Coordinates of C-alpha atoms and ligand atoms in Angstrom, one line a residue:
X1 CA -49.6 -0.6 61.8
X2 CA -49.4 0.0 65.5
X3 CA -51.6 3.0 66.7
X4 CA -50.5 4.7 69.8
X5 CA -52.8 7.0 71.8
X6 CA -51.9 10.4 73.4
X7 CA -48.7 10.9 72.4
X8 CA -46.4 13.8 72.9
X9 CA -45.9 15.8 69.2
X10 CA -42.3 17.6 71.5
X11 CA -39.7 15.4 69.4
X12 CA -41.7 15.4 66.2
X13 CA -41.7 19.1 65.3
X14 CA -38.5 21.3 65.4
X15 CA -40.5 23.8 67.3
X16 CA -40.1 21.6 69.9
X17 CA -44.0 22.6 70.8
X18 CA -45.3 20.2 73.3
X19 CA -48.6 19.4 71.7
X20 CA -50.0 15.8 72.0
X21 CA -51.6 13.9 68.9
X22 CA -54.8 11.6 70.1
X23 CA -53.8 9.0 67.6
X24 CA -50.1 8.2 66.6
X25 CA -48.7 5.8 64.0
X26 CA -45.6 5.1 61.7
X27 CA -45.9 4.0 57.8
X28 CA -42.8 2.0 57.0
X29 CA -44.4 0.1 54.0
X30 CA -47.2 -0.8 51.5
X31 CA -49.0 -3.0 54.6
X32 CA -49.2 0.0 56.7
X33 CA -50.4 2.3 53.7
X34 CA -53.3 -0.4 53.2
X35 CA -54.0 -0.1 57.2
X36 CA -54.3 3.5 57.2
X37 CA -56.6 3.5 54.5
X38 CA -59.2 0.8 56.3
X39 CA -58.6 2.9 59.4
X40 CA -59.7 6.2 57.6
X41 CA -62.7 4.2 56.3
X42 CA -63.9 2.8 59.9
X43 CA -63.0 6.6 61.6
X44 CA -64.3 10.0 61.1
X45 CA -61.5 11.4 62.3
X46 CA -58.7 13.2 60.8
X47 CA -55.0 12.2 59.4
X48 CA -52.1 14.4 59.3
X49 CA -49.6 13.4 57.5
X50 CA -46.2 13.8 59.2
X51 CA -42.5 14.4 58.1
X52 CA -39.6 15.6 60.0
X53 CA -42.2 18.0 61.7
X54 CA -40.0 21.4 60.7
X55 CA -42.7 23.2 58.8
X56 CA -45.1 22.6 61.2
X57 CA -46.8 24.8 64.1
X58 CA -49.1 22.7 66.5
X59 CA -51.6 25.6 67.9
X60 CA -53.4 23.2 69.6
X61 CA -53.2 19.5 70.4
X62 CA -54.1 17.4 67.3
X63 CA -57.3 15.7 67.8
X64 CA -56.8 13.2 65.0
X65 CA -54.4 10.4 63.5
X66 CA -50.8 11.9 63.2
X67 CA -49.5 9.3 60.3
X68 CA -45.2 9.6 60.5
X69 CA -43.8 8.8 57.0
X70 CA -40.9 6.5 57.4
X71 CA -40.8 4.7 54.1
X72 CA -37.2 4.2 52.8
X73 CA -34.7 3.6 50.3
X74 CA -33.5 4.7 46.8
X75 CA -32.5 3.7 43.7
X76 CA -31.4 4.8 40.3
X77 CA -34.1 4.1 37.9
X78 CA -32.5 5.1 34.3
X79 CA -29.8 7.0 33.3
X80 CA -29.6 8.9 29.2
X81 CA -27.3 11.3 27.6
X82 CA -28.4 14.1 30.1
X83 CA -29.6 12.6 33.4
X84 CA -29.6 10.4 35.5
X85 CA -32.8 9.8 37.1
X86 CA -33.1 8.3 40.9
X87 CA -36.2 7.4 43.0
X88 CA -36.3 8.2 46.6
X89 CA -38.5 7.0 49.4
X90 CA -40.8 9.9 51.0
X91 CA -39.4 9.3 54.4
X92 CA -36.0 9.7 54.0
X93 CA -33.9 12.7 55.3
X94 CA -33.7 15.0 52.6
X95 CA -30.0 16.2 53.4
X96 CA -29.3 13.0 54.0
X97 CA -29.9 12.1 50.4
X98 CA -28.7 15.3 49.3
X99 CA -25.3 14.5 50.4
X100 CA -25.7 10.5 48.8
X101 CA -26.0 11.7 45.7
X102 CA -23.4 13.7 46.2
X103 CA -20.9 11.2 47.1
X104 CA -22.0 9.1 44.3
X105 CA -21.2 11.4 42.1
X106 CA -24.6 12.8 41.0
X107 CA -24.6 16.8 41.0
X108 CA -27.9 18.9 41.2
X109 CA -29.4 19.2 44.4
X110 CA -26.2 21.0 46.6
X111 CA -27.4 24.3 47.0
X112 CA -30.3 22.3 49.1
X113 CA -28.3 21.1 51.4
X114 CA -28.9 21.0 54.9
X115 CA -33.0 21.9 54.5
X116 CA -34.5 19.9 57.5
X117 CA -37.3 17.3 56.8
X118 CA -38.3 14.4 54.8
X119 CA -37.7 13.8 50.9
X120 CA -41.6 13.6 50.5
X121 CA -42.3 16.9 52.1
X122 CA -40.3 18.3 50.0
X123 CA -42.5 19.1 47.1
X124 CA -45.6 20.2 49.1
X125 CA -43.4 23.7 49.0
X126 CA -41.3 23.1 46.5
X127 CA -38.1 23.9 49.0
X128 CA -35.3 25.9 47.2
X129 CA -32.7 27.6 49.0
X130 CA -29.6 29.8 47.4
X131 CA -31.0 30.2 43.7
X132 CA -32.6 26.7 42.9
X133 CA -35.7 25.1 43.5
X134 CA -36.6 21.5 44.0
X135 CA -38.8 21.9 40.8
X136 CA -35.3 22.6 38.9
X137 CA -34.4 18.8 39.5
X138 CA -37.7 17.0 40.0
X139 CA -38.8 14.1 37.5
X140 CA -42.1 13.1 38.8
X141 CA -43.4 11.3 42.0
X142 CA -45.9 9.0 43.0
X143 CA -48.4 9.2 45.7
X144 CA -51.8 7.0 47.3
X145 CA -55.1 9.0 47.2
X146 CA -56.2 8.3 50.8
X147 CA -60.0 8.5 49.8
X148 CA -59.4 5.8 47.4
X149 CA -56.1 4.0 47.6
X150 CA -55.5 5.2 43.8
X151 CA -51.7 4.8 43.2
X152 CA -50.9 8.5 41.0
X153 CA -48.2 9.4 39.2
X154 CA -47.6 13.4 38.7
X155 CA -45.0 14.8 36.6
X156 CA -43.5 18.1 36.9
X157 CA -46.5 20.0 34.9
X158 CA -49.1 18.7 36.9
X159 CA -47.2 19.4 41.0
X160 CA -47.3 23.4 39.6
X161 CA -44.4 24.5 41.5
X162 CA -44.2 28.1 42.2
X163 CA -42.3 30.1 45.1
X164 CA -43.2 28.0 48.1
X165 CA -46.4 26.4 46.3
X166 CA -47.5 23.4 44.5
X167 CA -50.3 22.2 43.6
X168 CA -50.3 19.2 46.6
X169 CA -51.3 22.6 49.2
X170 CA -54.0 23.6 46.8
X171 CA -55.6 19.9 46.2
X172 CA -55.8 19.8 50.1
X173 CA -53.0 18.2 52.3
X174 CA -53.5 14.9 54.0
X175 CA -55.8 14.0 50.7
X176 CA -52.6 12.7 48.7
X177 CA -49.9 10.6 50.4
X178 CA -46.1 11.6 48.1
X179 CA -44.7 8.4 48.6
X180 CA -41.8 8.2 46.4
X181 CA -39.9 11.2 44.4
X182 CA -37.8 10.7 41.4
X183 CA -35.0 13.5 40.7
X184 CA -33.4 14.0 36.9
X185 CA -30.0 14.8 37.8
X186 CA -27.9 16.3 34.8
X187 CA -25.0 14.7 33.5
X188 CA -23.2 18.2 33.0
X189 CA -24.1 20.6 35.6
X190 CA -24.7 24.4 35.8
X191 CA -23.5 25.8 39.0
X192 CA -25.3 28.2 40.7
X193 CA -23.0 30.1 43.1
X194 CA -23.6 34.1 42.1
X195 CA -25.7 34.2 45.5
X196 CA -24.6 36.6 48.8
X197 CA -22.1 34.4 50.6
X198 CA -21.3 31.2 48.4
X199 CA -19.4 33.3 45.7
X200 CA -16.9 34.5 48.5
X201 CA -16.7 31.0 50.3
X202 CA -15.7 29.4 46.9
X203 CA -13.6 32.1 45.8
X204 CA -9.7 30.7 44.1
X205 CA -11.6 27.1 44.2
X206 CA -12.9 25.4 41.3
X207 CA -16.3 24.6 41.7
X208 CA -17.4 21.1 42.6
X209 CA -21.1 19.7 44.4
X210 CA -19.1 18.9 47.6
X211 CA -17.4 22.3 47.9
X212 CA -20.9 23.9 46.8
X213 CA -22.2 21.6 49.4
X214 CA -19.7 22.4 52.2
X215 CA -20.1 26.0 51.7
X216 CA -23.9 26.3 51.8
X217 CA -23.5 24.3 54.9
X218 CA -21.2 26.5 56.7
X219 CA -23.7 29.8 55.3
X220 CA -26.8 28.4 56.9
X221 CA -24.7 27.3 59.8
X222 CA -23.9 30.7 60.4
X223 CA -27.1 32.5 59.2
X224 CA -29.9 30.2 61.2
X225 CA -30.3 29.2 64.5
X226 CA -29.8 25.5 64.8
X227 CA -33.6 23.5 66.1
X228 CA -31.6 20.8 68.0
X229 CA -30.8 23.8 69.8
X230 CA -33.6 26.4 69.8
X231 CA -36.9 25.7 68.5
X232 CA -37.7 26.8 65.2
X233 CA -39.3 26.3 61.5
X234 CA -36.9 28.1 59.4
X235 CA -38.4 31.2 57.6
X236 CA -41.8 31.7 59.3
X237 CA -43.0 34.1 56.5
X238 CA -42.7 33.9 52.9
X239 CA -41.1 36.5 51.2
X240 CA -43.8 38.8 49.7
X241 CA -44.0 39.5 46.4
X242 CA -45.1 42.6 45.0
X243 CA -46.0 44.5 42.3
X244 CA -43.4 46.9 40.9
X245 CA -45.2 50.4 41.8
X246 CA -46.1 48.9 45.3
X247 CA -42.5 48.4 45.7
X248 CA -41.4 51.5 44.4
X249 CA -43.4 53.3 46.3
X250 CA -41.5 52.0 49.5
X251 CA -38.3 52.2 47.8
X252 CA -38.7 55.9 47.7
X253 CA -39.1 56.2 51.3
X254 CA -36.2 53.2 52.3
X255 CA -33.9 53.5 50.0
X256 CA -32.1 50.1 51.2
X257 CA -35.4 47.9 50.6
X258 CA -34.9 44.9 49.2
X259 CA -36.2 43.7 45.8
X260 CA -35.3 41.4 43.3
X261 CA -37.3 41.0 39.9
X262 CA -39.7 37.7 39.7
X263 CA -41.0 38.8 36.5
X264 CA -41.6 42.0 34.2
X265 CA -44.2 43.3 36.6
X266 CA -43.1 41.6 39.9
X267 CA -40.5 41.9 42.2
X268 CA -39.2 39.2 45.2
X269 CA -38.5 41.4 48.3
X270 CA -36.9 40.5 52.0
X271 CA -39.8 39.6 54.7
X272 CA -36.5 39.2 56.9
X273 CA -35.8 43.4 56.4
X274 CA -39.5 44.1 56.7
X275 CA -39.7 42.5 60.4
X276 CA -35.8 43.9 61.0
X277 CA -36.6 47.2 60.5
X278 CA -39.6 47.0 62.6
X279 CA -37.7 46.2 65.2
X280 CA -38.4 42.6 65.7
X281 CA -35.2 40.9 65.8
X282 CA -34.6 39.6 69.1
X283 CA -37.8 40.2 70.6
X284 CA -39.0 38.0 73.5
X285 CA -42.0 37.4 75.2
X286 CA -41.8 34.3 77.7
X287 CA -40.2 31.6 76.1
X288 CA -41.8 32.6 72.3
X289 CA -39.4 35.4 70.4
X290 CA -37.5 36.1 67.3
X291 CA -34.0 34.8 66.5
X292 CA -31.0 36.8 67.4
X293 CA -29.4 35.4 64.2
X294 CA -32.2 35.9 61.8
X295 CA -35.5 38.2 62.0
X296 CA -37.7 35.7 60.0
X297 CA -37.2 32.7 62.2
X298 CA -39.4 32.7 65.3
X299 CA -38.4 30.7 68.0
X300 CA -39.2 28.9 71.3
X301 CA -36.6 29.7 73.7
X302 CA -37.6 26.6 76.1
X303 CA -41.1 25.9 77.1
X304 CA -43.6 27.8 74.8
X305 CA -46.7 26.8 73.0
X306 CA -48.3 27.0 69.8
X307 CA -50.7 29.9 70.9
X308 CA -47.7 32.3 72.2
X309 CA -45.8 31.7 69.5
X310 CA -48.5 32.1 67.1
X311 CA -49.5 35.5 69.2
X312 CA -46.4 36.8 68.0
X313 CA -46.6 35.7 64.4
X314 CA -49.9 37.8 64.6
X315 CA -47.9 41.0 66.4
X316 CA -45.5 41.0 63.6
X317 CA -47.8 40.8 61.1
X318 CA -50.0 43.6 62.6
X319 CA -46.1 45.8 62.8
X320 CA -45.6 45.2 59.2
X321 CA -49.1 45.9 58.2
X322 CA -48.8 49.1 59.8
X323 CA -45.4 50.5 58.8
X324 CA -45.6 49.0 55.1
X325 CA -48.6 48.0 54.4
X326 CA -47.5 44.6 53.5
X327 CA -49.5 41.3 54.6
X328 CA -46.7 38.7 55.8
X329 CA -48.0 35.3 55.2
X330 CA -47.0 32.6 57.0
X331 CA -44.7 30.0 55.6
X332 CA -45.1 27.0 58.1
X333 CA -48.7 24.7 58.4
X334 CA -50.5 26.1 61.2
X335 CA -52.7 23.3 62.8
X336 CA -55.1 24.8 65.2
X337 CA -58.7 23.2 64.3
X338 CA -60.3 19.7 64.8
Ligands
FAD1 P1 -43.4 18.5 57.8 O1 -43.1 19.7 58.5 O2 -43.5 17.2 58.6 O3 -44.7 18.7 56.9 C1 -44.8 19.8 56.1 C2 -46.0 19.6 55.2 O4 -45.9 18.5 54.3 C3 -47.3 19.2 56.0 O5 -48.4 19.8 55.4 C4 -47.4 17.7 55.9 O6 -48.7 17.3 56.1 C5 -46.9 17.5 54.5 N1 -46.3 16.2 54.3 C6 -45.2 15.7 54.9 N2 -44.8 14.5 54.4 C7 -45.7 14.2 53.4 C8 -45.9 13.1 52.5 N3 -45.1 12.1 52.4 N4 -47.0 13.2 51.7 C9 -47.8 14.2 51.7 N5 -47.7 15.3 52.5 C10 -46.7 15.3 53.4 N6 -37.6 25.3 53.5 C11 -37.2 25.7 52.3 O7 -37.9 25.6 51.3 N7 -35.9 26.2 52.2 C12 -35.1 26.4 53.2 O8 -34.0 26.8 53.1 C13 -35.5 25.9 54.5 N8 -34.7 26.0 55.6 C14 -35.2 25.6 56.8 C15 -34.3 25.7 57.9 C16 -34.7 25.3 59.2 C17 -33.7 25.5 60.3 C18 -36.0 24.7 59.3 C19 -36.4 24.2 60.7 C20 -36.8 24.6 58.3 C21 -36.4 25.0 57.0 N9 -37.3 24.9 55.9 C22 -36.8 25.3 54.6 C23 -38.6 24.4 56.0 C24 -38.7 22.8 56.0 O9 -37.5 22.3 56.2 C25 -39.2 22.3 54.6 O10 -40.5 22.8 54.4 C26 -39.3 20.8 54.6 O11 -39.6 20.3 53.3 C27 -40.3 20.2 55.6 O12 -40.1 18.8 55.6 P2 -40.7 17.9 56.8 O13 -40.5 16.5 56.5 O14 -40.2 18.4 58.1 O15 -42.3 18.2 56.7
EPU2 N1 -32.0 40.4 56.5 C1 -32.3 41.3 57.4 N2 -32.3 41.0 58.8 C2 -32.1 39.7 59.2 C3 -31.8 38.7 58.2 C4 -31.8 39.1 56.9 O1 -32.6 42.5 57.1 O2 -32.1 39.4 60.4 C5 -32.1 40.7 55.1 C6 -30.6 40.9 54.6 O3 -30.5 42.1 53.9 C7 -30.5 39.7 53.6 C8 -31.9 39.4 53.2 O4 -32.7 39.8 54.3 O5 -29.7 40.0 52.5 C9 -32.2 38.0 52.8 O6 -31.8 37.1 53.9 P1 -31.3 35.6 53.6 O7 -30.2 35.6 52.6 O8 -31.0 35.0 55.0 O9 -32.6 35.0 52.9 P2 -34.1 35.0 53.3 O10 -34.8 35.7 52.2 O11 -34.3 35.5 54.7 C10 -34.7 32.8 52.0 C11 -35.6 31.6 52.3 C12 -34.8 30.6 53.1 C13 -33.5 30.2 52.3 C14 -32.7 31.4 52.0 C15 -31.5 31.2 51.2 C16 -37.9 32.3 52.2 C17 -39.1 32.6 53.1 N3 -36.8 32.0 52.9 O12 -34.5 33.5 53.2 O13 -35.6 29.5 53.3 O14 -32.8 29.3 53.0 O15 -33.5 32.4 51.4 O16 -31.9 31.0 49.9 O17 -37.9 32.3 51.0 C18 -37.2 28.6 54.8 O18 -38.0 28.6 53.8 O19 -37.6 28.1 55.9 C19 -35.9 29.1 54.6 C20 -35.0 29.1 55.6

């Protein structure tokens, strides 16, 4: 495992925030796992564990070990009447594998394609995009306990997926290293394509995983500001969810306010209308701002830092607050202690 010292975080969060990491290494294999553990042992410093970087904000420079998961490959492990169930290496690009298993034939995962990141980040928020949730497909993974070295298995039960949650953010991050995930992919699919935008791009075509694919594709393409070009984490908030008379009462005064029904009491509403409506899209202050395209992606137009961008995370959640009083909470890690 080859440690490297100061290094520049710019190509290793979508951000594109120039932070620097004190320590930097990659973990390609078991050797390097092993290395990182007698490294934590002999240090009192910190690890953060690293994917693709695009749910990440670095406030401030990261005083400790910044650990980039690059373990690879897949396989199929088993296949019964009603899945087939494959194993995938944490640091492999999660569209990237999306589209495989596509083009092998295996159907499940196409409404996530084109989610930025790493296959092993993926439960830590339990992505979902355009009605289904990584949960929906997910088997069970395996990850090291970087106090111990403990090799874990977790099934579905114990990652408690939820909306953006999972049980890996409440245990602590950086404690548990996902090192492999394995999907159960069914045999006879149920497409989900009754969301704004796919139904019309599929309309007259019988539904397939690659046209699903190719359509969400072209949705995001056209909804989300691209990080290779501008800087950003996706959604910066989480869509808040509220109780039915909380949301009724706003409903009475903005009649077009969003809300869709999470369970008999709750209801799923748009943090993207919140911040429109406040007047937010399009904002910019130096080189931090909102999208153009989307009001709950923040961007860096250029050169900005955690801080300024982070200053405006706070002014929208203070607008918001006032007008609705709604607390936005922030979707992507914030790293700005050690
Ligand atoms: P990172 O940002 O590197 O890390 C995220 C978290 O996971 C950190 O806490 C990190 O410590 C931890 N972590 C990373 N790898 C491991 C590992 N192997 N073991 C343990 N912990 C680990 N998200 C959605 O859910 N739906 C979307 O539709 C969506 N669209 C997006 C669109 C854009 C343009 C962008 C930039 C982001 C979007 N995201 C979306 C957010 C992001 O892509 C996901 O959260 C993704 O899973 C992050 O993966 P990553 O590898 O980049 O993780
Ligand atoms: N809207 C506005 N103004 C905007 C953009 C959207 O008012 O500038 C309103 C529109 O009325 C629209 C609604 O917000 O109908 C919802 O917008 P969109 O369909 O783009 O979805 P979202 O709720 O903003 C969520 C996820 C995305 C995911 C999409 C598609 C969260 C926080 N975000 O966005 O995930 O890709 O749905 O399913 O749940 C991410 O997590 O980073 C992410 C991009």
């Amino acid at each position: 495992m080859e440690i490297n010292k100061n290094r520049s975080l710019k190509d290793l969060n979508t951000f594109g925030v120039n932070a620097t990491t004190k320590f930097y290494t990659e973990i390609h294999n078991l050797e390097d796992i092993h290395e990182l553990l007698e490294w934590k042992e002999k240090t009192d410093l910190p690890t953060l564990l690293l994917g693709g970087g695009s749910n990440l904000l670095f406030v401030n420079d990261y005083q400790g070990l910044a650990a980039k998961i690059c373990l690879s490959g897949k396989e199929i492990v088993e296949a019964d009447a009603d899945a087939t169930y494959i194993s995938v290496a944490a640091g492999e690009n999660w569209h990237n594998f999306v589209r495989w298993t596509i083009s092998q034939g295996y159907a499940g995962l196409e409404n996530l394609s084109l989610i930025p990141g790493t296959v092993g980040a993926a439960p830590i928020q339990n992505i979902g995009a355009y009605g289904v949730e990584l949960a929906d497909h997910f088997y069970s993974l395996q990850a090291i306990n970087l106090e111990n070295g403990d090799v874990l298995e977790f099934n579905k039960e114990q990652c408690q997926f939820g909306y953006r949650e999972s049980f890996f953010k409440a245990y602590g991050l950086d404690k548990l290293l996902i090192s492999s995930v394995t999907f159960s992919l069914p045999k006879k699919p149920q497409w989900k394509i009754n969301y704004a935008g796919v139904q019309e791009k599929l309309k007259g075509l019988e539904p397939n995983a690659k046209l699903i694919s190719d359509a969400i594709i072209e949705l995001r393409q056209s909804k989300l500001p691209d990080p290779k070009v501008i800087g950003n984490a996706g959604s910066f908030f989480k869509n808040p969810v509220l109780n039915i008379d909380q949301w009724e009462a706003i409903k009475a005064n903005y009649p077009d306010f969003m809300g869709y029904p999470q369970s008999k009491t709750e209801i799923k509403t748009s943090a993207a209308w919140l911040i429109d409506s406040c007047g937010w899209k399009g904002y910019r202050k130096g080189d931090a701002g909102v999208s153009e395209k989307h009001a709950l992606v923040l961007v860096n137009y250029g050169n900005t830092t955690g801080k300024q961008l982070w200053s405006v995370a706070e002014e929208i959640i203070d607008s918001v607050s006032q007008k609705y009083g709604i607390i936005l909470e922030p979707e992507p890690r914030r790293l700005s202690e050690n």
